[in-house]
Tab-separated table of C-alpha atoms in Angstrom:
chain	number	residue	atom	x	y	z
A	278	MET	CA	-42.316	-50.152	40.660
A	279	LYS	CA	-45.439	-49.758	40.062
A	280	LEU	CA	-46.413	-46.579	37.320
A	281	THR	CA	-49.333	-44.514	37.195
A	282	PRO	CA	-51.745	-44.289	34.407
A	283	LEU	CA	-51.146	-40.524	33.816
A	284	PHE	CA	-46.984	-41.368	33.723
A	285	VAL	CA	-47.280	-43.950	31.209
A	286	LEU	CA	-49.576	-42.036	29.054
A	287	LEU	CA	-47.046	-39.419	29.028
A	288	LEU	CA	-44.270	-41.257	28.846
A	289	LEU	CA	-45.832	-43.333	25.519
A	290	ALA	CA	-46.559	-39.396	24.808
A	291	LEU	CA	-42.651	-38.860	25.110
A	292	CYS	CA	-41.872	-41.848	22.608
A	293	GLY	CA	-44.460	-41.088	20.474
A	294	THR	CA	-43.355	-37.861	19.865
A	295	ARG	CA	-39.264	-38.403	19.457
A	296	THR	CA	-40.724	-41.385	16.956
A	297	SER	CA	-41.999	-38.351	14.857
A	298	PHE	CA	-38.807	-36.143	15.207
A	299	ALA	CA	-35.884	-39.139	14.374
A	300	GLN	CA	-38.871	-40.190	11.243
A	301	LYS	CA	-39.080	-36.650	9.771
A	302	ALA	CA	-35.507	-36.469	10.172
A	303	GLU	CA	-35.291	-39.796	8.466
A	304	ASP	CA	-37.875	-38.573	5.465
A	305	ALA	CA	-35.660	-35.284	4.922
A	306	LEU	CA	-32.365	-37.245	4.460
A	307	ARG	CA	-33.276	-39.582	2.558
A	308	LYS	CA	-34.995	-36.833	0.148
A	309	GLY	CA	-31.723	-34.921	1.230
A	310	ASN	CA	-29.759	-37.647	-0.604
A	311	GLU	CA	-32.042	-38.097	-3.725
A	312	TYR	CA	-31.801	-34.305	-4.767
A	313	TYR	CA	-27.913	-34.473	-4.194
A	314	ARG	CA	-27.611	-37.719	-6.229
A	315	LYS	CA	-29.528	-35.419	-9.030
A	316	GLY	CA	-27.484	-32.638	-8.821
A	317	ASP	CA	-30.017	-30.452	-7.015
A	318	HIS	CA	-27.803	-29.828	-3.987
A	319	VAL	CA	-29.569	-25.352	-3.236
A	320	ALA	CA	-31.968	-28.719	-2.525
A	321	ALA	CA	-30.055	-31.213	-1.042
A	322	GLY	CA	-29.275	-28.451	1.431
A	323	GLN	CA	-32.582	-27.939	2.219
A	324	ALA	CA	-33.852	-31.232	2.308
A	325	TYR	CA	-31.044	-31.828	5.115
A	326	GLN	CA	-31.374	-28.477	6.910
A	327	GLN	CA	-34.840	-30.178	8.002
A	328	ALA	CA	-33.739	-33.214	8.706
A	329	ASN	CA	-30.793	-31.380	10.846
A	330	THR	CA	-33.930	-28.911	12.408
A	331	ALA	CA	-36.125	-32.542	13.288
A	332	ASP	CA	-33.026	-34.430	14.916
A	333	PRO	CA	-29.851	-32.086	15.809
A	334	ASN	CA	-28.116	-35.139	16.984
A	335	ASP	CA	-28.008	-36.688	14.138
A	336	MET	CA	-24.511	-36.339	12.772
A	337	ARG	CA	-25.496	-37.578	9.248
A	338	ALA	CA	-27.739	-34.589	8.502
A	339	THR	CA	-25.073	-32.303	9.405
A	340	PHE	CA	-22.753	-34.209	8.019
A	341	ASN	CA	-24.448	-33.810	4.302
A	342	LEU	CA	-25.679	-30.626	4.983
A	343	GLY	CA	-21.881	-29.273	4.544
A	344	ASP	CA	-21.418	-31.762	1.625
A	345	ALA	CA	-24.327	-30.256	-0.152
A	346	GLU	CA	-23.216	-26.639	0.822
A	347	TYR	CA	-19.635	-27.372	-0.295
A	348	LYS	CA	-20.956	-28.319	-3.739
A	349	GLN	CA	-22.209	-24.952	-3.999
A	350	GLY	CA	-19.490	-23.002	-3.334
A	351	LYS	CA	-19.728	-21.893	0.392
A	352	PHE	CA	-17.056	-22.661	2.096
A	353	PRO	CA	-17.072	-20.905	5.070
A	354	GLU	CA	-21.196	-22.845	5.610
A	355	ALA	CA	-19.571	-26.201	4.642
A	356	GLN	CA	-16.805	-25.470	7.145
A	357	GLN	CA	-18.662	-25.176	9.817
A	358	GLN	CA	-21.331	-28.027	9.251
A	359	PHE	CA	-18.621	-30.632	9.161
A	360	GLU	CA	-16.485	-28.938	12.272
A	361	GLN	CA	-19.767	-29.553	14.137
A	362	SER	CA	-20.304	-33.062	12.882
A	363	ALA	CA	-16.370	-34.209	13.699
A	364	LEU	CA	-17.519	-32.582	17.682
A	365	ARG	CA	-20.452	-34.659	17.692
A	366	SER	CA	-19.648	-38.091	16.682
A	367	LYS	CA	-17.607	-40.721	18.730
A	368	ASP	CA	-16.134	-42.925	15.852
A	369	PRO	CA	-12.282	-42.213	14.585
A	370	VAL	CA	-13.305	-43.086	11.194
A	371	GLU	CA	-16.334	-40.179	11.190
A	372	GLN	CA	-14.010	-37.914	12.807
A	373	ALA	CA	-11.641	-38.301	10.270
A	374	ARG	CA	-13.348	-37.764	7.465
A	375	ALA	CA	-14.645	-34.484	8.443
A	376	TYR	CA	-11.420	-33.089	9.288
A	377	HIS	CA	-10.599	-34.193	6.232
A	378	ASN	CA	-13.736	-31.995	4.610
A	379	ILE	CA	-13.043	-29.717	7.044
A	380	GLY	CA	-9.054	-29.487	5.163
A	381	ASN	CA	-10.956	-29.363	1.851
A	382	SER	CA	-13.527	-26.526	2.913
A	383	TRP	CA	-10.100	-24.273	4.286
A	384	LEU	CA	-8.511	-25.059	0.155
A	385	GLY	CA	-11.355	-24.023	-1.219
A	386	GLN	CA	-10.806	-20.883	0.575
A	387	LYS	CA	-7.249	-20.606	-0.366
A	388	LYS	CA	-5.933	-21.167	2.944
A	389	PRO	CA	-3.917	-24.346	3.158
A	390	GLU	CA	-2.082	-23.454	6.035
A	391	GLU	CA	-5.600	-24.356	7.435
A	392	ALA	CA	-6.824	-27.238	5.390
A	393	ILE	CA	-2.809	-28.602	6.381
A	394	LYS	CA	-4.112	-29.387	9.687
A	395	ALA	CA	-7.026	-30.279	9.212
A	396	TYR	CA	-5.439	-32.962	7.188
A	397	ARG	CA	-3.212	-33.494	9.936
A	398	GLU	CA	-5.979	-33.981	12.421
A	399	ALA	CA	-7.364	-36.442	10.451
A	400	LEU	CA	-4.509	-38.550	9.848
A	401	ARG	CA	-3.929	-38.914	13.186
A	402	ARG	CA	-7.521	-40.586	13.496
A	403	ASP	CA	-6.645	-42.503	10.035
A	404	PRO	CA	-3.558	-43.137	9.143
A	405	SER	CA	-4.331	-44.917	6.526
A	406	ASP	CA	-6.554	-42.656	3.756
A	407	GLU	CA	-4.177	-42.102	1.049
A	408	ASP	CA	-6.800	-39.596	-0.063
A	409	THR	CA	-6.120	-37.547	3.218
A	410	ARG	CA	-2.673	-37.785	2.932
A	411	TYR	CA	-2.616	-36.807	-1.132
A	412	ASN	CA	-4.380	-33.508	-0.181
A	413	LEU	CA	-2.120	-33.045	2.374
A	414	ALA	CA	0.593	-33.064	-0.237
A	415	TYR	CA	-1.444	-30.761	-2.567
A	416	ALA	CA	-1.998	-28.334	0.294
A	417	GLN	CA	1.936	-28.179	1.642
A	418	ARG	CA	2.508	-27.166	-2.471
A	419	MET	CA	-0.424	-24.962	-2.718
A	420	LEU	CA	1.493	-23.366	0.568
A	421	GLN	CA	4.879	-23.184	-1.068
A	422	GLN	CA	3.322	-21.246	-4.090
A	423	GLN	CA	1.547	-18.988	-1.988
A	424	GLN	CA	5.019	-17.438	0.594
A	425	GLN	CA	6.916	-17.924	-3.346
A	426	GLN	CA	4.097	-15.552	-4.709
A	427	GLN	CA	4.470	-13.278	-1.456
A	428	ASN	CA	8.312	-13.044	-1.479
A	429	ASP	CA	8.454	-12.233	-4.934
A	430	GLN	CA	5.384	-9.384	-4.848
A	431	ASN	CA	7.679	-8.050	-1.910
A	432	LYS	CA	10.875	-8.006	-3.687
A	433	ASP	CA	8.324	-6.020	-6.597
A	434	GLU	CA	7.229	-3.586	-3.706
A	435	ASN	CA	10.898	-3.014	-2.421
A	436	LYS	CA	12.391	-2.647	-5.650
A	437	ASP	CA	8.568	0.137	-6.952
A	438	ASP	CA	9.663	1.575	-3.198
A	439	GLU	CA	13.385	1.897	-3.719
A	440	LYS	CA	12.567	3.560	-7.288
A	441	LYS	CA	10.586	5.512	-6.004
A	442	ASP	CA	12.922	6.437	-3.313
A	443	GLU	CA	15.225	7.192	-5.790
A	444	GLN	CA	12.845	9.315	-8.433
A	445	GLN	CA	12.454	11.426	-4.842
A	446	GLU	CA	15.737	11.963	-4.213
A	447	LYS	CA	16.437	13.086	-7.632
A	448	LYS	CA	13.617	15.543	-7.307
A	449	ASP	CA	14.720	16.594	-4.065
A	450	GLN	CA	18.539	17.176	-5.398
A	451	GLU	CA	17.347	18.879	-8.228
A	452	LYS	CA	15.409	21.566	-6.809
A	453	GLN	CA	18.132	21.895	-4.206
A	454	GLU	CA	20.542	22.414	-7.140
A	455	GLU	CA	17.387	24.653	-8.305
A	456	GLN	CA	17.017	27.194	-5.364
A	457	GLU	CA	21.242	26.934	-4.925
A	458	LYS	CA	21.421	28.515	-8.624
A	459	LYS	CA	19.318	31.117	-7.855
A	460	ASP	CA	20.527	31.698	-4.472
A	461	GLN	CA	23.646	32.302	-5.738
A	462	GLU	CA	22.126	34.192	-8.624
A	463	GLN	CA	20.398	36.389	-6.217
A	464	LYS	CA	23.827	37.468	-4.100
A	465	GLN	CA	25.623	38.122	-7.661
A	466	ASP	CA	22.821	40.666	-8.024
A	467	GLN	CA	22.635	41.910	-4.292
A	468	GLU	CA	26.877	42.235	-5.177
A	469	GLN	CA	26.871	44.252	-8.267
A	470	LYS	CA	24.224	46.442	-6.919
A	471	GLN	CA	26.091	47.380	-3.958
A	472	ASP	CA	29.100	47.920	-5.951
A	473	GLN	CA	26.758	50.579	-8.458
A	474	GLN	CA	25.900	52.216	-5.476
A	475	LYS	CA	30.414	52.091	-4.170
A	476	GLU	CA	31.097	53.440	-7.578
A	477	GLY	CA	27.986	55.589	-8.763
A	478	ASP	CA	26.560	55.135	-11.955
A	479	PRO	CA	29.419	54.405	-15.213
A	480	GLN	CA	27.491	57.137	-17.544
A	481	GLN	CA	27.338	59.273	-14.412
A	482	ALA	CA	31.268	59.396	-14.114
A	483	GLN	CA	31.722	59.352	-17.380
A	484	GLN	CA	30.125	63.075	-17.623
A	485	MET	CA	32.125	63.986	-14.335
A	486	SER	CA	35.197	63.551	-15.907
A	487	LYS	CA	34.033	64.983	-18.961
A	488	GLN	CA	33.067	68.099	-16.967
A	489	ASP	CA	36.511	68.449	-15.283
A	490	ALA	CA	37.881	68.258	-17.910
A	491	GLU	CA	36.133	70.887	-20.258
A	492	ARG	CA	37.154	72.999	-16.761
A	493	ILE	CA	40.351	72.729	-16.882
A	494	LEU	CA	41.006	73.626	-20.175
A	495	ASP	CA	38.984	76.921	-19.659
A	496	ALA	CA	41.146	77.338	-16.654
A	497	LEU	CA	44.424	77.165	-19.070
A	498	ASP	CA	42.410	79.257	-21.972
A	499	ARG	CA	42.356	81.876	-19.314
A	500	GLN	CA	45.871	81.552	-17.870
A	501	GLU	CA	47.305	81.699	-21.379
A	502	GLN	CA	45.287	84.396	-22.212
A	503	LYS	CA	46.305	86.510	-19.249
A	504	VAL	CA	49.979	85.244	-20.424
A	505	GLN	CA	49.402	86.787	-23.638
A	506	GLU	CA	47.959	89.779	-21.929
A	507	LYS	CA	50.996	90.263	-20.741
A	508	VAL	CA	53.405	89.912	-23.584
A	509	ARG	CA	50.996	92.154	-25.699
A	510	GLU	CA	51.588	94.851	-23.049
A	511	LYS	CA	54.949	94.972	-22.748
A	512	GLN	CA	55.150	95.567	-26.390
A	513	ARG	CA	53.695	98.770	-25.886
A	514	VAL	CA	55.849	100.222	-23.659
A	515	GLY	CA	58.904	99.200	-25.360
A	516	VAL	CA	62.244	98.525	-24.162
A	517	ARG	CA	64.535	100.730	-22.212
A	518	VAL	CA	67.806	102.066	-24.099
A	519	PRO	CA	70.622	102.611	-21.352
A	520	ALA	CA	71.781	106.412	-21.767
A	521	GLU	CA	75.250	106.877	-23.161
A	522	LYS	CA	78.071	108.005	-21.598
A	523	ASP	CA	79.190	111.465	-21.620
A	524	TRP	CA	82.808	111.698	-23.027
């Protein structure tokens, strides 16, 4: 097979460009490792990002970028990088390492249930990894603690709700009793007013009785006067003496 000079030149240029990007990725990766060993995780992350940009297929840059972000407390970002590493790698051991770190990232986010899933994925690929087994047990204990705390919180909330219900029920009962008392007082007042309207004013009744008594006494006085007048009239006329009979 013969190649034309133009095609050969293009092939050489492509190889040279690819080699250039690969070299840039290697240089950036090496710088990132140096920063990482010194504890400068921010600079290491920037270098790993450059390496990842130069060669997106290099799983090392992606994995190390996740490590640098994890050290900075950027757990969601680190998790994404480790997930990319697990997808790109074909090596079960490398995948196990990626899933191990995915589990660590979930633990950093206080999500042990998700971490347990990741650790189990890691152990499926590398059952001999004792670190992953330890972290799995730790995540399971964390999940149990969270569930217990949630149960205790639910109990406390239920107690608070019951207490609030009791207080509200007591207020409603007191309000109802107060309303019933007002209604009873209002009913009694209304009945008393009705009785007063039927019987009239006691003072007025007492006054009328006194007036009636005075009228009765006046009538008796007048009647007595008439009787006395008749008696005196009889005394003035005298008593008729029967006539004597002749002998």
